[in-house]
Coordinates of C-alpha atoms in Angstrom, one line a residue:
M233 CA -86.4 103.9 -35.7
K234 CA -88.1 100.6 -36.2
K235 CA -89.6 100.2 -32.8
F236 CA -90.4 103.8 -32.6
T237 CA -92.0 103.8 -35.5
S238 CA -93.8 103.6 -34.5
F239 CA -95.7 102.8 -34.9
Y240 CA -100.7 105.1 -34.9
T241 CA -104.2 106.5 -34.5
V242 CA -105.8 108.3 -37.5
L243 CA -105.9 112.0 -36.7
F244 CA -106.9 114.9 -39.0
L245 CA -105.5 118.0 -37.4
L246 CA -106.7 120.4 -40.1
S247 CA -105.3 123.4 -38.4
T248 CA -101.8 122.2 -39.0
I249 CA -102.3 121.1 -42.6
F250 CA -102.6 124.4 -44.5
S251 CA -99.9 126.9 -45.1
P252 CA -100.8 130.5 -44.2
F253 CA -100.6 131.3 -47.9
S254 CA -103.3 129.3 -49.8
S255 CA -101.4 129.8 -53.1
A256 CA -98.2 128.1 -51.7
K257 CA -96.6 125.8 -54.3
V258 CA -97.1 122.1 -53.6
S259 CA -94.1 119.7 -53.1
S260 CA -92.9 117.8 -56.1
D261 CA -93.2 114.0 -56.3
A262 CA -89.4 113.7 -56.4
D263 CA -89.0 115.8 -53.2
V264 CA -91.6 113.8 -51.3
S265 CA -90.0 110.5 -52.4
Q266 CA -86.6 111.8 -51.2
Y267 CA -88.1 112.9 -47.9
M268 CA -89.7 109.5 -47.2
A269 CA -86.3 107.8 -47.9
L270 CA -84.2 110.2 -45.8
S271 CA -86.6 110.6 -42.9
G272 CA -86.9 106.9 -42.1
I273 CA -90.6 106.6 -43.0
N274 CA -89.9 103.9 -45.6
V275 CA -88.0 101.9 -43.0
A276 CA -90.9 102.3 -40.5
L277 CA -93.5 101.0 -43.0
N278 CA -91.3 98.1 -44.0
S279 CA -91.1 97.0 -40.3
I280 CA -94.9 96.8 -39.7
P281 CA -95.2 93.1 -40.9
A282 CA -92.4 92.1 -38.5
Q283 CA -94.3 93.8 -35.6
M284 CA -97.5 92.0 -36.5
S285 CA -95.6 88.7 -36.7
A286 CA -94.0 89.3 -33.3
M287 CA -97.5 90.0 -31.9
N288 CA -98.8 86.8 -33.5
Q289 CA -96.1 84.7 -31.8
Q290 CA -97.4 85.9 -28.4
M291 CA -101.0 85.3 -29.3
Q292 CA -100.3 81.8 -30.5
M293 CA -99.4 80.8 -26.9
T294 CA -102.8 81.7 -25.6
A295 CA -105.1 81.3 -28.6
K296 CA -107.9 78.7 -28.2
D297 CA -107.5 77.8 -31.9
P298 CA -103.9 78.5 -32.9
E299 CA -104.5 77.3 -36.5
Q300 CA -107.3 79.8 -37.0
A301 CA -105.4 82.6 -35.3
Q302 CA -102.5 81.9 -37.7
K303 CA -104.9 82.0 -40.6
V304 CA -106.2 85.4 -39.5
M305 CA -102.7 86.7 -39.1
N306 CA -101.7 85.5 -42.6
L307 CA -104.7 87.5 -44.0
L308 CA -103.6 90.6 -42.0
L309 CA -100.1 90.3 -43.3
N310 CA -101.2 89.7 -46.9
A311 CA -103.3 92.9 -46.7
W312 CA -100.2 94.9 -45.9
R313 CA -99.6 95.9 -49.5
L314 CA -96.4 97.9 -49.1
D315 CA -96.6 99.9 -52.3
D316 CA -100.2 101.0 -51.7
V317 CA -99.5 101.8 -48.0
K318 CA -96.5 104.0 -49.0
Q319 CA -98.7 105.8 -51.5
V320 CA -101.2 106.7 -48.8
V321 CA -98.4 108.2 -46.7
F322 CA -96.9 109.8 -49.8
E323 CA -100.1 111.6 -50.7
H324 CA -100.7 112.8 -47.2
I325 CA -97.2 114.3 -47.0
K326 CA -97.5 115.9 -50.4
D327 CA -100.9 117.5 -49.4
N328 CA -99.6 118.9 -46.2
F329 CA -96.3 120.4 -46.9
S330 CA -95.7 123.3 -49.2
A331 CA -92.7 123.2 -51.6
D332 CA -90.9 125.7 -49.4
E333 CA -91.5 123.6 -46.3
M334 CA -90.3 120.5 -48.1
Q335 CA -87.2 122.2 -49.3
K336 CA -86.4 123.2 -45.7
L337 CA -86.9 119.6 -44.5
L338 CA -84.7 118.2 -47.2
T339 CA -82.0 120.8 -46.5
W340 CA -82.1 119.7 -42.9
L341 CA -82.1 116.0 -43.7
N342 CA -79.3 116.3 -46.2
G343 CA -77.1 118.1 -43.6
D344 CA -74.2 116.3 -42.0
L345 CA -75.8 116.0 -38.5
A346 CA -79.1 114.6 -39.8
R347 CA -77.4 112.2 -42.1
R348 CA -75.3 110.8 -39.2
I349 CA -78.4 110.6 -37.1
K350 CA -80.3 108.7 -39.7
M351 CA -77.3 106.3 -40.1
A352 CA -77.4 105.8 -36.3
E353 CA -81.1 105.2 -36.3
A354 CA -80.7 102.6 -39.1
K355 CA -79.1 100.3 -36.5
A356 CA -82.6 99.6 -35.2
S357 CA -83.6 97.9 -38.5
M358 CA -80.7 95.4 -38.4
P359 CA -81.4 91.7 -37.6
S360 CA -78.9 91.9 -34.7
F361 CA -80.5 94.9 -33.1
N362 CA -82.0 93.1 -30.1
Q363 CA -78.8 91.3 -29.3
D364 CA -76.7 94.4 -29.8
L365 CA -79.0 96.4 -27.5
M366 CA -78.8 93.8 -24.8
N367 CA -75.0 93.8 -25.0
Y368 CA -75.0 97.6 -24.8
M369 CA -77.3 97.5 -21.8
A370 CA -74.8 95.2 -20.0
I371 CA -72.0 97.7 -20.6
L372 CA -74.2 100.6 -19.5
Q373 CA -74.7 99.0 -16.1
T374 CA -71.0 99.3 -15.4
T375 CA -70.5 102.6 -17.1
P376 CA -73.7 104.6 -16.6
P377 CA -74.4 107.8 -18.6
T378 CA -73.5 111.2 -17.2
T379 CA -76.1 113.5 -15.8
E380 CA -75.8 115.7 -18.9
R381 CA -76.4 112.8 -21.2
I382 CA -79.4 111.6 -19.2
N383 CA -80.9 115.1 -19.4
V384 CA -80.4 115.5 -23.2
V385 CA -81.7 112.0 -24.0
R386 CA -84.8 112.5 -21.8
N387 CA -85.5 115.9 -23.3
F388 CA -85.3 114.4 -26.8
V389 CA -87.7 111.6 -26.0
E390 CA -90.2 114.1 -24.4
T391 CA -89.8 116.7 -27.1
T392 CA -90.5 114.2 -29.9
N393 CA -93.3 112.6 -27.9
L394 CA -91.9 109.2 -28.7
V395 CA -93.9 107.4 -26.0
E396 CA -97.2 108.6 -27.2
H397 CA -96.5 108.0 -30.8
S398 CA -95.2 104.5 -30.1
L399 CA -98.3 103.7 -28.1
N400 CA -100.5 104.9 -30.9
I401 CA -98.6 102.6 -33.3
V402 CA -98.9 99.6 -31.0
T403 CA -102.6 100.3 -30.3
A404 CA -103.5 100.6 -33.9
V405 CA -101.8 97.4 -34.9
A406 CA -103.4 95.6 -31.8
K407 CA -106.8 97.0 -32.7
G408 CA -106.5 95.8 -36.2
T409 CA -105.5 92.3 -35.1
I410 CA -108.3 92.1 -32.5
E411 CA -111.0 93.3 -34.9
G412 CA -109.7 90.8 -37.5
L413 CA -110.2 88.0 -35.0
M414 CA -113.7 89.3 -34.2
V415 CA -114.7 89.2 -37.8
A416 CA -113.4 85.6 -38.0
N417 CA -115.2 84.7 -34.7
P418 CA -118.5 86.7 -34.7
G419 CA -119.9 84.5 -31.9
Q420 CA -117.5 85.8 -29.3
G421 CA -119.8 88.7 -28.4
I422 CA -117.0 91.2 -28.1
N423 CA -118.1 94.8 -28.9
E424 CA -116.3 98.1 -29.7
V425 CA -116.6 99.3 -26.1
Q426 CA -114.9 96.2 -24.8
I427 CA -112.1 96.5 -27.3
Q428 CA -111.5 100.1 -26.4
T429 CA -111.5 99.2 -22.7
Q430 CA -108.9 96.5 -23.3
L431 CA -106.8 98.9 -25.4
T432 CA -107.0 101.6 -22.8
Q433 CA -105.9 99.1 -20.1
M434 CA -103.1 97.9 -22.4
E435 CA -101.8 101.5 -22.9
A436 CA -101.8 102.1 -19.2
M437 CA -99.8 99.0 -18.6
M438 CA -97.4 99.6 -21.4
R439 CA -96.7 103.3 -20.9
P440 CA -94.2 103.2 -18.0
G441 CA -92.2 100.4 -19.6
L442 CA -92.3 101.9 -23.0
E443 CA -91.0 105.2 -21.7
Q444 CA -88.1 103.4 -20.1
Q445 CA -87.5 101.5 -23.3
M446 CA -87.5 104.6 -25.5
I447 CA -84.9 106.2 -23.3
M448 CA -82.7 103.1 -23.1
V449 CA -82.9 102.5 -26.9
S450 CA -82.0 106.2 -27.4
Y451 CA -78.9 105.8 -25.4
F452 CA -77.9 102.9 -27.6
I453 CA -78.8 104.4 -31.0
Y454 CA -77.3 107.8 -30.3
Q455 CA -74.2 106.6 -28.5
S456 CA -71.9 107.9 -31.2
L457 CA -73.4 111.5 -30.9
T458 CA -72.3 114.1 -28.4
E459 CA -74.7 115.7 -26.0
Q460 CA -74.5 118.9 -28.0
E461 CA -75.5 117.1 -31.2
I462 CA -78.4 115.4 -29.5
A463 CA -79.5 118.7 -28.2
Q464 CA -79.2 120.3 -31.7
Y465 CA -81.3 117.4 -33.0
T466 CA -83.9 118.0 -30.3
Q467 CA -83.9 121.7 -31.0
F468 CA -85.1 121.1 -34.6
Y469 CA -88.3 119.4 -33.2
Q470 CA -88.9 122.3 -30.9
Q471 CA -89.4 124.6 -33.9
P472 CA -92.8 124.9 -35.7
L473 CA -91.6 123.0 -38.8
G474 CA -90.2 120.2 -36.7
Q475 CA -93.4 119.9 -34.7
K476 CA -95.4 120.0 -37.9
E477 CA -93.3 117.3 -39.4
L478 CA -94.0 115.0 -36.5
T479 CA -97.7 115.6 -36.7
V480 CA -97.9 115.1 -40.5
M481 CA -95.7 112.1 -40.5
Y482 CA -97.7 110.2 -37.8
E483 CA -101.0 111.3 -39.4
G484 CA -99.9 109.8 -42.7
I485 CA -98.8 106.5 -41.1
G486 CA -102.2 106.5 -39.2
Q487 CA -104.0 106.8 -42.5
A488 CA -101.9 104.0 -43.9
L489 CA -102.9 101.7 -41.0
N490 CA -106.5 102.6 -41.5
Y491 CA -106.2 101.7 -45.2
W492 CA -104.6 98.4 -44.2
S493 CA -107.3 97.5 -41.7
T494 CA -110.1 98.2 -44.1
I495 CA -108.6 95.8 -46.7
A496 CA -107.7 93.2 -44.1
F497 CA -111.3 93.1 -42.7
E498 CA -112.7 92.7 -46.2
D499 CA -110.4 89.8 -46.8
I500 CA -111.1 88.2 -43.4
A501 CA -114.9 88.6 -43.8
A502 CA -114.7 87.0 -47.3
E503 CA -112.8 84.1 -45.7
F504 CA -114.8 83.4 -42.6
I505 CA -118.3 84.8 -43.1
E506 CA -120.6 83.0 -45.5

């Protein structure tokens, strides 16, 4: 899900990384590549530049120097080297799933239900997504979901922790953008504490609206699925492997964002600091 994926702080939850058997066979490159394609990770990474561009459009309306702000954004976008970023995520996934765990994930993702779910989620990456969502919201006002559907959708959002993960994505991208502007404008006197305070305030303001957005988007994306199918999808993420998948996936994307920001700051410093 494009807007979900979203998407990230850098976490190293070492307790979830290692299999109980230290001799467990590692996943093959082919299996990890297949997993990244089937799981939607590639789509999520492909969408990051669009998220940054959308943020830039908002910043342009309030920037003191729109031209300089655009220059910083261009450097940030150029630093998002997709192949390198994907490799960071690839290595993290390979290091954290045994061959047995990866085979179980691929079996799940290649199943009929998971394939139909991923096809439904692909709607979020289409250019017409926002307009299609708005049209669906208008229909939903006249034909609201049943109590059963409300419950299964909310349970899915809560089980997968979509709100928290989405906030982490937005916060990481916002932090990278703000710190990039700081490097370009060292005289502004903004420090790390102020940045964290602003990000904390942003999260508090965004959380209620984001939770509502995750639920409404889920109604739209999964409209072709029955309540039983959504419940079955949710059940997978209630299991240890499903929970681990969420942790490892978002850790990997967090590391990718950290890699991106490091390169971006080097480029911005080279451009603006003599």
